[in-house]
CSV table of C-alpha atoms and ligand atoms in Angstrom, one decimal:
chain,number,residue,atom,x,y,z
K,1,UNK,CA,21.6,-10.2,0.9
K,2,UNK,CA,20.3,-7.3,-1.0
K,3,UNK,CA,23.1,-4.8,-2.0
K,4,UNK,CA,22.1,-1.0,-2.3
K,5,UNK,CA,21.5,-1.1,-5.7
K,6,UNK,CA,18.3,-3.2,-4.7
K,7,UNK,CA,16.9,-0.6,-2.5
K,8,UNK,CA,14.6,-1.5,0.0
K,9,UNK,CA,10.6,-1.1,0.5
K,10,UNK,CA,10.4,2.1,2.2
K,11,UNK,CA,8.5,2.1,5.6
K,12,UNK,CA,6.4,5.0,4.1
K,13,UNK,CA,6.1,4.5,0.6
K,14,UNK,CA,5.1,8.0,-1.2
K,15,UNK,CA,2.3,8.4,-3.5
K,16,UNK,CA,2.7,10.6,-6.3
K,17,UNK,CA,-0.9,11.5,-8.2
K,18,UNK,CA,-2.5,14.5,-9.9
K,19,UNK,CA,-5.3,16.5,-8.3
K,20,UNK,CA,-8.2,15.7,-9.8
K,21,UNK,CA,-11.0,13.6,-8.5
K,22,UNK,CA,-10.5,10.6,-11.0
K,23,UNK,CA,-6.6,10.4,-9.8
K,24,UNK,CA,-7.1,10.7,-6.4
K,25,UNK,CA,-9.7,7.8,-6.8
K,26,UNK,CA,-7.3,5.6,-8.7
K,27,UNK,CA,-4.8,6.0,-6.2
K,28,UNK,CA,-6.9,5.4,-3.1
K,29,UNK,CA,-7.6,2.1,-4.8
K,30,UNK,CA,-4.0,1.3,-6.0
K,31,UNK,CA,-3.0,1.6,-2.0
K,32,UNK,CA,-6.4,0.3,-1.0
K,33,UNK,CA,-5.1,-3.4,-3.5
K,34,UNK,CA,-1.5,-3.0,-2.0
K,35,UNK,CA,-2.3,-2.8,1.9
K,36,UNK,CA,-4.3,-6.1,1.0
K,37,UNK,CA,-1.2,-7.7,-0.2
K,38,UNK,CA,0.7,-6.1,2.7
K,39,UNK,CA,-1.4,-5.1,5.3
K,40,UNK,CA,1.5,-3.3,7.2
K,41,UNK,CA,2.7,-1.4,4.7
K,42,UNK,CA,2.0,2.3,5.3
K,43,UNK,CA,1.6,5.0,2.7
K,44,UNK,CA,1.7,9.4,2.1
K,45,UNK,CA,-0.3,10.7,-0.8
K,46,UNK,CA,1.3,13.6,-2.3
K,47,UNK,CA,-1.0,15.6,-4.9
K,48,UNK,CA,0.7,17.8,-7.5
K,49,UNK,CA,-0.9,19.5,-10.5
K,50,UNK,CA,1.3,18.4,-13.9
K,51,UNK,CA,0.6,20.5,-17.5
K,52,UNK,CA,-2.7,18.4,-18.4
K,53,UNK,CA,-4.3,20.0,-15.9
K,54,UNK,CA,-3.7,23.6,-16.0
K,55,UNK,CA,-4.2,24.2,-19.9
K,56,UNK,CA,-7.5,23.7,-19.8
K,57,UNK,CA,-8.6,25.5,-23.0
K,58,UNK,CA,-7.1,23.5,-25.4
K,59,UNK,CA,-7.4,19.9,-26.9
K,60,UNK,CA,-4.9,17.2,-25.0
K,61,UNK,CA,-3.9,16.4,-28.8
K,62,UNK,CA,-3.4,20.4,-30.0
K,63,UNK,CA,-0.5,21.2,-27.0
K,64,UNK,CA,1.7,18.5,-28.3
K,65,UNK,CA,3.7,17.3,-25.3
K,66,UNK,CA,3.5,13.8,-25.2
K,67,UNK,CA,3.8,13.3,-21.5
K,68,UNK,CA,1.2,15.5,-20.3
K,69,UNK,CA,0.1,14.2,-17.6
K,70,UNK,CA,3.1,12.6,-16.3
K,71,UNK,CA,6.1,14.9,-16.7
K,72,UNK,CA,5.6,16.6,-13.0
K,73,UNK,CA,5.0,13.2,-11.4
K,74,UNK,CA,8.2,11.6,-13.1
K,75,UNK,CA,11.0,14.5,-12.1
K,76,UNK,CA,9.6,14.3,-8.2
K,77,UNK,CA,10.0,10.4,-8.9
K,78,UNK,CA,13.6,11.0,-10.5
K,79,UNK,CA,14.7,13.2,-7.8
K,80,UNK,CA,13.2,10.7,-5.1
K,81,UNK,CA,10.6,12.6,-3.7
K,82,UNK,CA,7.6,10.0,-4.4
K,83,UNK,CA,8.0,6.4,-4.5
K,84,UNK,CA,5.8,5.7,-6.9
K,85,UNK,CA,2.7,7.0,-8.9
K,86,UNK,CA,-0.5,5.5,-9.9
K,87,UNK,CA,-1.6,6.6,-13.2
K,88,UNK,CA,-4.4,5.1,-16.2
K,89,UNK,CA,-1.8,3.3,-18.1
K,90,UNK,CA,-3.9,5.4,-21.4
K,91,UNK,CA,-2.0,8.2,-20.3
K,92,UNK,CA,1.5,7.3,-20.4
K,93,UNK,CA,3.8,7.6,-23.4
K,94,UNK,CA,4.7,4.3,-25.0
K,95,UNK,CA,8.6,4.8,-24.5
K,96,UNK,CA,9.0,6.1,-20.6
K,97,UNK,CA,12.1,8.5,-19.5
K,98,UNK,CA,15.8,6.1,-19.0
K,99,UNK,CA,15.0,4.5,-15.7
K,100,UNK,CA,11.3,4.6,-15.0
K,101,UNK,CA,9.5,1.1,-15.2
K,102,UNK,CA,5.5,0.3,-14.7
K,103,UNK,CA,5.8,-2.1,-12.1
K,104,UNK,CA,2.3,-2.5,-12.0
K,105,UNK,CA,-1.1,-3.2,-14.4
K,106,UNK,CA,-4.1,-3.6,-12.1
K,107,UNK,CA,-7.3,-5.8,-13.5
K,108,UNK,CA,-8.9,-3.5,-16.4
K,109,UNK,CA,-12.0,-2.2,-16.2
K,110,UNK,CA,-14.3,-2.2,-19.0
K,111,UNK,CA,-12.5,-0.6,-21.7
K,112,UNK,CA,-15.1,0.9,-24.2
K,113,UNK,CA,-15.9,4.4,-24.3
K,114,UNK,CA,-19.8,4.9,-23.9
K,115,UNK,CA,-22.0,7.3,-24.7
K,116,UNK,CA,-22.9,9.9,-22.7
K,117,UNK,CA,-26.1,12.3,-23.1
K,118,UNK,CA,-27.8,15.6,-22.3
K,119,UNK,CA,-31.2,15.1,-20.4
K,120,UNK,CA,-32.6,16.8,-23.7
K,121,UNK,CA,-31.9,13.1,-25.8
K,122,UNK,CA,-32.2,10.9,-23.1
K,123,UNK,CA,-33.0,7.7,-24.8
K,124,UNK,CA,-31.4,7.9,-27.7
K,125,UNK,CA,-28.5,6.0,-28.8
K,126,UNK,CA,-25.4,7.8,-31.3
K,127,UNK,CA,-27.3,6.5,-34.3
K,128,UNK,CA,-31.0,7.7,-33.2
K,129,UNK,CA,-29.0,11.3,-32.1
K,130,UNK,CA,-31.1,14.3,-34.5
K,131,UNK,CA,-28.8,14.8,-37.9
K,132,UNK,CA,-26.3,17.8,-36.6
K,133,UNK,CA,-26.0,16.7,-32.9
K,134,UNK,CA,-22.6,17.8,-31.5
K,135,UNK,CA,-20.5,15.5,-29.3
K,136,UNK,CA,-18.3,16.6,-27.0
K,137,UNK,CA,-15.0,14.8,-27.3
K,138,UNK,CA,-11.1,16.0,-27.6
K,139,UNK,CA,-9.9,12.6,-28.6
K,140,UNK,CA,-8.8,12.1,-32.3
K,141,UNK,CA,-9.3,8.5,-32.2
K,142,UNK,CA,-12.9,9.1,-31.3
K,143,UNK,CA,-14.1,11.2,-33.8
K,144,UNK,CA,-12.1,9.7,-36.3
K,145,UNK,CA,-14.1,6.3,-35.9
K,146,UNK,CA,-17.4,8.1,-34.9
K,147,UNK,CA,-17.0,10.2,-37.9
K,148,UNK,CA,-17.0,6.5,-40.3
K,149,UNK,CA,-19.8,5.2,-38.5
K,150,UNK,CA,-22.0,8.6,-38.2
K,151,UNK,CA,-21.5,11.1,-40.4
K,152,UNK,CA,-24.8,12.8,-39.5
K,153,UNK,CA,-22.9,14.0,-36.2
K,154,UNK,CA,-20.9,16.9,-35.7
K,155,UNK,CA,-17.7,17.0,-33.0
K,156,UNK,CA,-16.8,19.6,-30.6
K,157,UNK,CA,-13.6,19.8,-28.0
K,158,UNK,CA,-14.9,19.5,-24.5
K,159,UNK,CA,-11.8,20.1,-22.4
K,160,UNK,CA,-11.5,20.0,-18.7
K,161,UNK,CA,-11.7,16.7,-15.9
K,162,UNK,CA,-14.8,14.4,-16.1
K,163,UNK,CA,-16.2,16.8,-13.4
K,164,UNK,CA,-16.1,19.6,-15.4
K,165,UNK,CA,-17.1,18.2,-18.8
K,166,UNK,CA,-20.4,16.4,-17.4
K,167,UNK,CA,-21.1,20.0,-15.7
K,168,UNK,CA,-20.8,21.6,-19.4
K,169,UNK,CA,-23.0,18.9,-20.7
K,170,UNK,CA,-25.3,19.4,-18.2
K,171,UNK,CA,-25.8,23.3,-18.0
K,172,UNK,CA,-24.8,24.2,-21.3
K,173,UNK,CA,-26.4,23.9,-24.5
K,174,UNK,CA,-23.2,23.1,-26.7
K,175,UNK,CA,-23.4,19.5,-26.4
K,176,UNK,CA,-25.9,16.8,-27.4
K,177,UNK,CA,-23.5,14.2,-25.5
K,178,UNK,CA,-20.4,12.9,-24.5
K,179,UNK,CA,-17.7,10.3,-25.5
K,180,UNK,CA,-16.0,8.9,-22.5
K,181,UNK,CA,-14.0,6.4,-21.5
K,182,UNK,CA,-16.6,3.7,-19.2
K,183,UNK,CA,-13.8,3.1,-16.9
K,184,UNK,CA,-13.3,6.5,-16.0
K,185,UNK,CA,-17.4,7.0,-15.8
K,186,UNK,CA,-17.6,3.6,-13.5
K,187,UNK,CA,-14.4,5.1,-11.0
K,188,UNK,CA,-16.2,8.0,-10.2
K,189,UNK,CA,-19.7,6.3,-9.6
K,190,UNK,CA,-21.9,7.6,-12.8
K,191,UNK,CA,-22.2,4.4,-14.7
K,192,UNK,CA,-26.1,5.6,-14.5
K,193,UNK,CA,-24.9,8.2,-17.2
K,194,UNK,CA,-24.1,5.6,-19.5
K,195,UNK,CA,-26.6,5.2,-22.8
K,196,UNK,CA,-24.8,3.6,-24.8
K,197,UNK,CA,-21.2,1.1,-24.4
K,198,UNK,CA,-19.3,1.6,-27.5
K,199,UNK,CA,-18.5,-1.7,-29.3
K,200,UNK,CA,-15.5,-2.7,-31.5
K,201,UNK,CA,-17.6,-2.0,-34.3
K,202,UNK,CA,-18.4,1.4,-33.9
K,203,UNK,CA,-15.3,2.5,-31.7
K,204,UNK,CA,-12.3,0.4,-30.5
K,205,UNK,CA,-10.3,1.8,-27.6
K,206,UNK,CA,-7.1,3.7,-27.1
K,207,UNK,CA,-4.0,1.1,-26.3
K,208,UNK,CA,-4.6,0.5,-22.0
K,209,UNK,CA,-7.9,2.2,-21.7
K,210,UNK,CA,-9.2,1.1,-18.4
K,211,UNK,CA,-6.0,-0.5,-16.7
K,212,UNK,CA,-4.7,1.5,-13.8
K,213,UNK,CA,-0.8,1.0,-13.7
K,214,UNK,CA,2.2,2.3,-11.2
K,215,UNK,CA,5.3,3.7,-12.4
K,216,UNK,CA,8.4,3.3,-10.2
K,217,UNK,CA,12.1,3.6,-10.6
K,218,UNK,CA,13.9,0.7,-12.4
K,219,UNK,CA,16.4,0.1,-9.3
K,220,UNK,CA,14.9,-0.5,-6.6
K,221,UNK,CA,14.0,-4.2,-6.9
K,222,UNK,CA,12.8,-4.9,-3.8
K,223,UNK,CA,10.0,-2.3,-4.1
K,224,UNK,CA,9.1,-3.8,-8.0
K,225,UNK,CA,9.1,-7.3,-6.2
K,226,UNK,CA,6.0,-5.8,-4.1
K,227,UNK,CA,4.4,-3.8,-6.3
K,228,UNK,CA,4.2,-6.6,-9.2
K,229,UNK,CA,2.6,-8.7,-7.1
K,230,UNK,CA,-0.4,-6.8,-8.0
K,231,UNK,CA,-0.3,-7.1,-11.6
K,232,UNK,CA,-3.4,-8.7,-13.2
K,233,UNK,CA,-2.2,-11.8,-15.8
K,234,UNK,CA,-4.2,-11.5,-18.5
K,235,UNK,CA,-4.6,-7.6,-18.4
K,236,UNK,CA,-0.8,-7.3,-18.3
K,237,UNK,CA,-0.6,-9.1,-21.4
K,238,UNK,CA,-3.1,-7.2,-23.5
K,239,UNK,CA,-1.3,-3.9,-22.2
K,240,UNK,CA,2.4,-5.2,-23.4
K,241,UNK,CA,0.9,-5.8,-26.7
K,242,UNK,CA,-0.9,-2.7,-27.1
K,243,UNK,CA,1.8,-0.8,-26.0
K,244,UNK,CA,4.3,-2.3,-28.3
K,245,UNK,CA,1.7,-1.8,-31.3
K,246,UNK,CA,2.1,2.3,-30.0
K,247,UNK,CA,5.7,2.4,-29.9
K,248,UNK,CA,6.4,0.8,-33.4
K,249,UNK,CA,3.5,2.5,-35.1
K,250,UNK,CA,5.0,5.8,-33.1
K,251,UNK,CA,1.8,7.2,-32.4
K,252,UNK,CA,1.7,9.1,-29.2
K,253,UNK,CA,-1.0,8.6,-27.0
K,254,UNK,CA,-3.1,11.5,-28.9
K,255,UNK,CA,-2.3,10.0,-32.6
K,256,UNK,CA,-5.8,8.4,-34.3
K,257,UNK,CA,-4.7,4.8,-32.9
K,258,UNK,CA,-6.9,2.4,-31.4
K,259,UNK,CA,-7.4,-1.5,-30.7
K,260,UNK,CA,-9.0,-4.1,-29.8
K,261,UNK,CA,-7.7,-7.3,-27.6
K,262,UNK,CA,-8.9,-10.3,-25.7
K,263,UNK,CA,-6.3,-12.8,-24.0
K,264,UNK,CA,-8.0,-16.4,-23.1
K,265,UNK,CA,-5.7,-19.5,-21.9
K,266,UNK,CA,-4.4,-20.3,-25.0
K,267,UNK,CA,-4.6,-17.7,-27.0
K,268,UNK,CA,-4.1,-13.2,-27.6
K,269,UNK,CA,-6.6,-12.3,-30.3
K,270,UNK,CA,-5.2,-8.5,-31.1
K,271,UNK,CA,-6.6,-6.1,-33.9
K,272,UNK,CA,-5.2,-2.7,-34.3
K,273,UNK,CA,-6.0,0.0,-36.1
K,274,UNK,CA,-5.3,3.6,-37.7
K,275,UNK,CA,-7.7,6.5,-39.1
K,276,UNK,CA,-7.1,9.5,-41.1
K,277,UNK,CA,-8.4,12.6,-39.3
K,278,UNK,CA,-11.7,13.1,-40.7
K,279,UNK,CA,-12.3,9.1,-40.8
K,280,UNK,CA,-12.4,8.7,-44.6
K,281,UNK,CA,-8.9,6.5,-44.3
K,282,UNK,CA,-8.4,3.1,-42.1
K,283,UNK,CA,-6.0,0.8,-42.1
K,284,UNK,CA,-6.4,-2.7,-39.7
K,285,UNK,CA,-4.9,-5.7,-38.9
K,286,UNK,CA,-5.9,-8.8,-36.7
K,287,UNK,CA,-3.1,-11.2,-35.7
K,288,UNK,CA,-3.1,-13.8,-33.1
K,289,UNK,CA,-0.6,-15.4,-31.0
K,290,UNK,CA,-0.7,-18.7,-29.5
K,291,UNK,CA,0.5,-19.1,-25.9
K,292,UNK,CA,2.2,-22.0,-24.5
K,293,UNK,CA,0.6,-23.7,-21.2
K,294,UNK,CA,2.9,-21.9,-18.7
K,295,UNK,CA,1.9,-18.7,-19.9
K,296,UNK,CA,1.2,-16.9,-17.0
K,297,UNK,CA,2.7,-18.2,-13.3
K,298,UNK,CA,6.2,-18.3,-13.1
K,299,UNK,CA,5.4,-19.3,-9.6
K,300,UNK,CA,9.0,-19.4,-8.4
K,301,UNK,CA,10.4,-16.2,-6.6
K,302,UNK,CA,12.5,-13.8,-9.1
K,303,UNK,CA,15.9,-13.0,-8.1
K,304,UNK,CA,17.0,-9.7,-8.3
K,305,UNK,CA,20.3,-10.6,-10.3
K,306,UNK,CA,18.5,-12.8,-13.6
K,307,UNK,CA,17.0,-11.3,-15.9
K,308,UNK,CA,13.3,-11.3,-14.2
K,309,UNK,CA,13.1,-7.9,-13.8
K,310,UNK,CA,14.0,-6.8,-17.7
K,311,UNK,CA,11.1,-4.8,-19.3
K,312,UNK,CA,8.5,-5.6,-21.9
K,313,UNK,CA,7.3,-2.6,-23.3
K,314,UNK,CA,8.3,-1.2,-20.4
K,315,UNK,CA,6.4,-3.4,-17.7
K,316,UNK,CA,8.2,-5.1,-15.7
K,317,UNK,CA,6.7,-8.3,-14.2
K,318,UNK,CA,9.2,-10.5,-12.3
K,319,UNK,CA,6.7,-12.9,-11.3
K,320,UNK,CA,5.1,-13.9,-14.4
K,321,UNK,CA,6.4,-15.7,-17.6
K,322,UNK,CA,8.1,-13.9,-19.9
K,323,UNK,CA,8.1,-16.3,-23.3
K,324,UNK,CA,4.0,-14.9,-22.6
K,325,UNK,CA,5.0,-11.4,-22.5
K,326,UNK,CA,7.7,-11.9,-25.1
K,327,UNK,CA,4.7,-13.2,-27.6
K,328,UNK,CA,2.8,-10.0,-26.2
K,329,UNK,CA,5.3,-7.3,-27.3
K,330,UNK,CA,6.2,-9.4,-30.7
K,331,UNK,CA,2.0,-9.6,-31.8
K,332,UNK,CA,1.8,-6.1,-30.9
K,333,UNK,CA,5.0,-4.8,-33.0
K,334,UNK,CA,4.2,-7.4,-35.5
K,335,UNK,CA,0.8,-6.0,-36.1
K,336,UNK,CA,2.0,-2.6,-36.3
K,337,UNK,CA,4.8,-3.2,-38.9
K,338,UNK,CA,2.1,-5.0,-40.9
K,339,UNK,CA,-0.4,-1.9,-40.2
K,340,UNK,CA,2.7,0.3,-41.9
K,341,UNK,CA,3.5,-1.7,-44.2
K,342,UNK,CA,-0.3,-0.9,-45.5
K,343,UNK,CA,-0.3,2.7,-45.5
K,344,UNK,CA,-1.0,3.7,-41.9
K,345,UNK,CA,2.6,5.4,-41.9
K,346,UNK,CA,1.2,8.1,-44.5
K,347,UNK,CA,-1.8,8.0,-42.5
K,348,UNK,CA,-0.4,9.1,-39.4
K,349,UNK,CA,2.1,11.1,-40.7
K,350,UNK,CA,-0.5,13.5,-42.1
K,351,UNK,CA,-2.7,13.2,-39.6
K,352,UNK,CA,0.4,14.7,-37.0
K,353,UNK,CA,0.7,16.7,-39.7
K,354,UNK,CA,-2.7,17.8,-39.3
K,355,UNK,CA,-2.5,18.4,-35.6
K,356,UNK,CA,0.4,20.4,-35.8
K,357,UNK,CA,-1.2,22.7,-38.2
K,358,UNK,CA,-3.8,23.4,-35.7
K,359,UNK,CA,-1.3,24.3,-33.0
K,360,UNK,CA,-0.4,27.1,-34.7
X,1,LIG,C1,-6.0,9.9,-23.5
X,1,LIG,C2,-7.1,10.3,-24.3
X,1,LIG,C3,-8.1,10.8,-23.4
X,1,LIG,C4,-7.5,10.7,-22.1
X,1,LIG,C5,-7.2,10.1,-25.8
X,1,LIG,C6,-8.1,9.0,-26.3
X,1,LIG,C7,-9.4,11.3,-23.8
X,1,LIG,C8,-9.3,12.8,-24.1
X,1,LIG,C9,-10.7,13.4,-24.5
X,1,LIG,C10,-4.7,9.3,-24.0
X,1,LIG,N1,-6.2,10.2,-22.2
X,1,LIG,O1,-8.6,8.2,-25.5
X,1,LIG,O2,-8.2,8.8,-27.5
X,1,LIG,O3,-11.7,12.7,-24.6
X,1,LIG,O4,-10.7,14.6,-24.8
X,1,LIG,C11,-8.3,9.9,-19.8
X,1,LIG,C12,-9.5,9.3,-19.4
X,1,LIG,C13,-9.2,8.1,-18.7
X,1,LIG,C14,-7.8,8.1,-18.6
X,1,LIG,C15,-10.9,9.9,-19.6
X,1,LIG,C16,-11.6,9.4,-20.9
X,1,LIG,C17,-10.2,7.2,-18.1
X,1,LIG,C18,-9.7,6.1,-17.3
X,1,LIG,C19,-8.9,4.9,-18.0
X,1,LIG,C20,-8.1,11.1,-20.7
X,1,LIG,N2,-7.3,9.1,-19.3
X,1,LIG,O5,-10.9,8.9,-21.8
X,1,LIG,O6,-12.8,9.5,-20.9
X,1,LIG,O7,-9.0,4.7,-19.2
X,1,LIG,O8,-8.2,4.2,-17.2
């Protein structure tokens, strides 16, 4: 019998998620996934707006709270308000506050970012884009890499949600294009925008770009037993180790970081990587990891008293094996300690450095 500490699945389960149209997407199809699983199970969207959304005029990596987007979302959680929020896994730090778990990584989308242009260029690609072109982007990561692999562009901060930076790309005559994430672009039904997907070569992706994820409590068991039965395998594994590359390198989710992963039967293939500001600095490393034949079904039910429900990199995924997500987290730490151990701590120490400059 479950004790209290277990909790139960609530009758209504509460959905916290920021306003804009790209969250309320993501967590329509969260719930949409769930009520397959349980088609019973009711649910209540509550909408709040968190910081991320009201400072509009900045650059995400210029205001310098790491949990931009999630802050709100997490004391309404703490406080039991919500039950649980849906959020793009991108977006949340890589160490969560004492007694929040993800519970949940949904099937990734694509990844890449793409390239996104002003009717004015239409068919061109970034490296056919007139010497002098500005692209819109706020990401570090982005213009770091795009600044390597075309220095005949010029970067400008575009701030504001995916609505709002397409209109200012649109009506405005400040940008020659757009970076953005394809998943994001694919959500909201404009991958006819796309020009261009961004391959490792020219841009790898920010740890989790694409996976959708649910944050919950750490306690109530009952309600992780449900939600993890969503969790996506293979996506959960990439996401463990590209967390775990964050945490040890210590770069926030605005710090020039970025990788690259792909998870088969037997194997996780991982490369992850670092850039000085303005590009001129990189420091990469590619490791792999072998995984055993069981790697992903556990199969059997967890029980809420083993150690099922303990975290790896904070994903908790009582169903599945965790020697797999054990290998996940170490290749991802492994990599970064590696990555440090050839410069990319001076890297990114300037390079915060750098950011915090700006700030003031
Ligand atoms: C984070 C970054 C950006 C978002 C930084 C980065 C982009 C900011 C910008 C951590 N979160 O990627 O290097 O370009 O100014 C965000 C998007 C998505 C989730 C939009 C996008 C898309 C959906 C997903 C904002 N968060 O990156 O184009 O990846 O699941």
């Amino acid at each position: 019998m479950a004790d209290k500490m277990d909790g139960e699945v609530p009758d209504v389960i509460r959905v916290g998620s920021r306003k804009s149209e790209l969250a309320l997407i993501q967590t329509n199809a969260v719930i949409e996934r769930l009520q397959k699983i349980n088609p019973d199970q009711k649910f209540e969207v509550i909408t709040m707006e968190t910081i991320g959304d009201t400072i509009q005029d900045k650059p995400l990596s210029s205001i310098g709270i790491t949990s931009l987007f999630t802050k709100e979302l997490e004391k309404e959680l703490a406080a039991d308000k919500i039950d649980m929020i849906v959020h793009s896994l991108k977006d949340l730090p890589a160490v969560l506050p004492d007694g929040m778990i993800i519970t949940t990584v949904c099937k990734r989308d694509d990844p890449h970012d793409a390239l996104v242009l002003s009717a004015k260029h239409s068919g061109r690609t970034l490296e056919t884009l007139p010497p002098g072109s500005v692209v819109g982007t706020s990401s570090v990561r982005r213009i770091a890499q795009l600044k390597r692999k075309c220095p005949h562009l010029e970067f400008k901060d575009v701030r504001g949600n995916l609505n709002t930076r397409l209109r200012k790309l649109d009506t405005g005559t400040d940008y020659a294009c757009l970076i953005l994430a394809v998943a994001g672009l694919h959500r909201m039904a404009w991958e006819h925008r796309i020009s261009q997907i961004l391959k490792p070569d020219i841009c790898m992706y920010s740890p989790c770009q694409g996976a959708m994820a649910v944050e919950t409590k750490s306690s109530n068991k009952q309600l992780i037993q449900f939600l993890s039965k969503l969790h996506d395998p293979s996506t959960l594994l990439q996401c463990v180790c590209e967390r775990a590359l964050l945490k040890t390198l210590e770069g926030g989710c605005s710090a020039p970081v970025a990788c690259h992963s792909l998870v088969t039967d037997s194997e996780i293939k991982f490369t992850g990587a670092a850039f000085s500001l303005d590009g001129s600095e990189c420091v990469e490393e590619t490791q792999s990891v072998d995984l055993l034949e069981d790697a992903f079904l556990k199969q059997e039910q967890a029980k809420p008293d083993d150690d099922s429900f303990k975290g790896y990199s904070s994903i908790v995924a009582p169903h599945l094996s965790h020697k797999a997500m054990l290998a996940a987290e170490n290749l991802g730490s492994q990599v970064a300690r590696v990555m440090l151990k050839n410069g990319a701590d001076k890297i990114l120490e300037a390079a915060k450095k750098e950011i915090e400059e700006r700030r003031k």
